[in-house]
Amino acid sequence: LTLQLVNEASQPVSSLNLFPLDEDGEFIEDNLGGITEDVEPGTKARVRLSSECGPMLAVVMLKDASELRLNLDTCRNRTLVVRD
């Protein structure tokens, strides 16, 4: 499974980690993949995941160490847009 990260934030994305969500919407401590290289504002990156599609929690760290948590269903949408 491949996800596209689109950085529309004003600063670089410094890391991204994805975790599956259980039936109650709680995340499971099983990192499905992510990135560790900076993704500059206005650019895109492809992220390979080690799972089938489903509901996930994306934990995004921006360069200033602020954290964004976004829920997505990769069966419906394989593009994650980061905005600040």
JSON list of C-alpha atoms in Angstrom, two decimals:
[
{"chain": "A", "resi": 1, "resn": "LEU", "atom": "CA", "xyz": [0.00, 0.00, 0.00]},
{"chain": "A", "resi": 2, "resn": "THR", "atom": "CA", "xyz": [1.36, 3.43, -0.93]},
{"chain": "A", "resi": 3, "resn": "LEU", "atom": "CA", "xyz": [0.19, 6.75, 0.50]},
{"chain": "A", "resi": 4, "resn": "GLN", "atom": "CA", "xyz": [0.96, 10.17, -0.95]},
{"chain": "A", "resi": 5, "resn": "LEU", "atom": "CA", "xyz": [1.89, 12.94, 1.50]},
{"chain": "A", "resi": 6, "resn": "VAL", "atom": "CA", "xyz": [1.23, 16.47, 0.23]},
{"chain": "A", "resi": 7, "resn": "ASN", "atom": "CA", "xyz": [2.85, 19.19, 2.33]},
{"chain": "A", "resi": 8, "resn": "GLU", "atom": "CA", "xyz": [0.76, 22.37, 2.16]},
{"chain": "A", "resi": 9, "resn": "ALA", "atom": "CA", "xyz": [2.10, 23.58, 5.53]},
{"chain": "A", "resi": 10, "resn": "SER", "atom": "CA", "xyz": [4.38, 26.60, 5.85]},
{"chain": "A", "resi": 11, "resn": "GLN", "atom": "CA", "xyz": [7.27, 24.48, 7.15]},
{"chain": "A", "resi": 12, "resn": "PRO", "atom": "CA", "xyz": [8.84, 21.09, 6.40]},
{"chain": "A", "resi": 13, "resn": "VAL", "atom": "CA", "xyz": [7.31, 17.85, 7.61]},
{"chain": "A", "resi": 14, "resn": "SER", "atom": "CA", "xyz": [10.15, 16.23, 9.55]},
{"chain": "A", "resi": 15, "resn": "SER", "atom": "CA", "xyz": [8.50, 12.84, 10.17]},
{"chain": "A", "resi": 16, "resn": "LEU", "atom": "CA", "xyz": [5.34, 10.85, 9.62]},
{"chain": "A", "resi": 17, "resn": "ASN", "atom": "CA", "xyz": [4.25, 7.62, 11.31]},
{"chain": "A", "resi": 18, "resn": "LEU", "atom": "CA", "xyz": [1.03, 5.71, 10.66]},
{"chain": "A", "resi": 19, "resn": "PHE", "atom": "CA", "xyz": [-0.78, 3.45, 13.11]},
{"chain": "A", "resi": 20, "resn": "PRO", "atom": "CA", "xyz": [-3.89, 1.29, 12.63]},
{"chain": "A", "resi": 21, "resn": "LEU", "atom": "CA", "xyz": [-7.08, 2.21, 14.49]},
{"chain": "A", "resi": 22, "resn": "ASP", "atom": "CA", "xyz": [-9.21, -0.38, 16.27]},
{"chain": "A", "resi": 23, "resn": "GLU", "atom": "CA", "xyz": [-13.01, -0.60, 16.10]},
{"chain": "A", "resi": 24, "resn": "ASP", "atom": "CA", "xyz": [-13.32, 2.03, 18.86]},
{"chain": "A", "resi": 25, "resn": "GLY", "atom": "CA", "xyz": [-11.07, 4.50, 17.03]},
{"chain": "A", "resi": 26, "resn": "GLU", "atom": "CA", "xyz": [-8.14, 3.95, 19.41]},
{"chain": "A", "resi": 27, "resn": "PHE", "atom": "CA", "xyz": [-4.71, 3.61, 17.81]},
{"chain": "A", "resi": 28, "resn": "ILE", "atom": "CA", "xyz": [-2.77, 0.36, 18.06]},
{"chain": "A", "resi": 29, "resn": "GLU", "atom": "CA", "xyz": [0.97, 0.51, 18.84]},
{"chain": "A", "resi": 30, "resn": "ASP", "atom": "CA", "xyz": [1.99, -1.02, 15.51]},
{"chain": "A", "resi": 31, "resn": "ASN", "atom": "CA", "xyz": [3.85, 1.42, 13.27]},
{"chain": "A", "resi": 32, "resn": "LEU", "atom": "CA", "xyz": [2.78, 0.64, 9.70]},
{"chain": "A", "resi": 33, "resn": "GLY", "atom": "CA", "xyz": [5.38, 2.87, 8.07]},
{"chain": "A", "resi": 34, "resn": "GLY", "atom": "CA", "xyz": [6.27, 6.48, 7.56]},
{"chain": "A", "resi": 35, "resn": "ILE", "atom": "CA", "xyz": [9.05, 8.84, 6.60]},
{"chain": "A", "resi": 36, "resn": "THR", "atom": "CA", "xyz": [12.04, 10.34, 8.36]},
{"chain": "A", "resi": 37, "resn": "GLU", "atom": "CA", "xyz": [13.34, 12.64, 5.60]},
{"chain": "A", "resi": 38, "resn": "ASP", "atom": "CA", "xyz": [12.09, 16.23, 5.46]},
{"chain": "A", "resi": 39, "resn": "VAL", "atom": "CA", "xyz": [9.27, 16.98, 3.03]},
{"chain": "A", "resi": 40, "resn": "GLU", "atom": "CA", "xyz": [9.55, 20.63, 2.11]},
{"chain": "A", "resi": 41, "resn": "PRO", "atom": "CA", "xyz": [6.50, 22.93, 1.84]},
{"chain": "A", "resi": 42, "resn": "GLY", "atom": "CA", "xyz": [4.81, 22.64, -1.55]},
{"chain": "A", "resi": 43, "resn": "THR", "atom": "CA", "xyz": [6.23, 19.18, -2.26]},
{"chain": "A", "resi": 44, "resn": "LYS", "atom": "CA", "xyz": [4.96, 15.59, -2.15]},
{"chain": "A", "resi": 45, "resn": "ALA", "atom": "CA", "xyz": [6.36, 12.28, -0.92]},
{"chain": "A", "resi": 46, "resn": "ARG", "atom": "CA", "xyz": [5.32, 8.67, -1.37]},
{"chain": "A", "resi": 47, "resn": "VAL", "atom": "CA", "xyz": [5.04, 6.55, 1.77]},
{"chain": "A", "resi": 48, "resn": "ARG", "atom": "CA", "xyz": [5.06, 2.75, 1.68]},
{"chain": "A", "resi": 49, "resn": "LEU", "atom": "CA", "xyz": [2.95, 1.05, 4.33]},
{"chain": "A", "resi": 50, "resn": "SER", "atom": "CA", "xyz": [3.26, -2.51, 5.60]},
{"chain": "A", "resi": 51, "resn": "SER", "atom": "CA", "xyz": [-0.49, -3.19, 5.73]},
{"chain": "A", "resi": 52, "resn": "GLU", "atom": "CA", "xyz": [-3.71, -3.43, 3.83]},
{"chain": "A", "resi": 53, "resn": "CYS", "atom": "CA", "xyz": [-5.95, -0.38, 3.64]},
{"chain": "A", "resi": 54, "resn": "GLY", "atom": "CA", "xyz": [-8.09, 0.65, 6.59]},
{"chain": "A", "resi": 55, "resn": "PRO", "atom": "CA", "xyz": [-8.60, 3.31, 9.26]},
{"chain": "A", "resi": 56, "resn": "MET", "atom": "CA", "xyz": [-5.31, 4.83, 10.45]},
{"chain": "A", "resi": 57, "resn": "LEU", "atom": "CA", "xyz": [-3.87, 7.54, 12.65]},
{"chain": "A", "resi": 58, "resn": "ALA", "atom": "CA", "xyz": [-1.20, 9.69, 11.00]},
{"chain": "A", "resi": 59, "resn": "VAL", "atom": "CA", "xyz": [1.20, 11.37, 13.44]},
{"chain": "A", "resi": 60, "resn": "VAL", "atom": "CA", "xyz": [2.94, 14.22, 11.62]},
{"chain": "A", "resi": 61, "resn": "MET", "atom": "CA", "xyz": [5.86, 16.16, 13.12]},
{"chain": "A", "resi": 62, "resn": "LEU", "atom": "CA", "xyz": [6.66, 19.55, 11.66]},
{"chain": "A", "resi": 63, "resn": "LYS", "atom": "CA", "xyz": [10.15, 21.07, 11.69]},
{"chain": "A", "resi": 64, "resn": "ASP", "atom": "CA", "xyz": [9.31, 23.31, 14.70]},
{"chain": "A", "resi": 65, "resn": "ALA", "atom": "CA", "xyz": [8.47, 20.12, 16.69]},
{"chain": "A", "resi": 66, "resn": "SER", "atom": "CA", "xyz": [4.71, 20.72, 16.60]},
{"chain": "A", "resi": 67, "resn": "GLU", "atom": "CA", "xyz": [2.66, 17.56, 16.14]},
{"chain": "A", "resi": 68, "resn": "LEU", "atom": "CA", "xyz": [-0.45, 16.99, 14.05]},
{"chain": "A", "resi": 69, "resn": "ARG", "atom": "CA", "xyz": [-2.66, 13.92, 14.46]},
{"chain": "A", "resi": 70, "resn": "LEU", "atom": "CA", "xyz": [-4.94, 13.08, 11.56]},
{"chain": "A", "resi": 71, "resn": "ASN", "atom": "CA", "xyz": [-7.35, 10.18, 11.08]},
{"chain": "A", "resi": 72, "resn": "LEU", "atom": "CA", "xyz": [-7.75, 8.75, 7.60]},
{"chain": "A", "resi": 73, "resn": "ASP", "atom": "CA", "xyz": [-9.18, 5.68, 5.91]},
{"chain": "A", "resi": 74, "resn": "THR", "atom": "CA", "xyz": [-6.71, 4.50, 3.29]},
{"chain": "A", "resi": 75, "resn": "CYS", "atom": "CA", "xyz": [-9.40, 2.37, 1.62]},
{"chain": "A", "resi": 76, "resn": "ARG", "atom": "CA", "xyz": [-11.20, 5.61, 0.66]},
{"chain": "A", "resi": 77, "resn": "ASN", "atom": "CA", "xyz": [-8.33, 8.06, 0.31]},
{"chain": "A", "resi": 78, "resn": "ARG", "atom": "CA", "xyz": [-4.61, 7.49, -0.21]},
{"chain": "A", "resi": 79, "resn": "THR", "atom": "CA", "xyz": [-3.59, 11.15, -0.10]},
{"chain": "A", "resi": 80, "resn": "LEU", "atom": "CA", "xyz": [-2.68, 12.84, 3.18]},
{"chain": "A", "resi": 81, "resn": "VAL", "atom": "CA", "xyz": [-2.63, 16.65, 2.97]},
{"chain": "A", "resi": 82, "resn": "VAL", "atom": "CA", "xyz": [-0.75, 18.44, 5.77]},
{"chain": "A", "resi": 83, "resn": "ARG", "atom": "CA", "xyz": [-1.74, 22.03, 6.55]},
{"chain": "A", "resi": 84, "resn": "ASP", "atom": "CA", "xyz": [-0.87, 24.27, 9.48]}
]
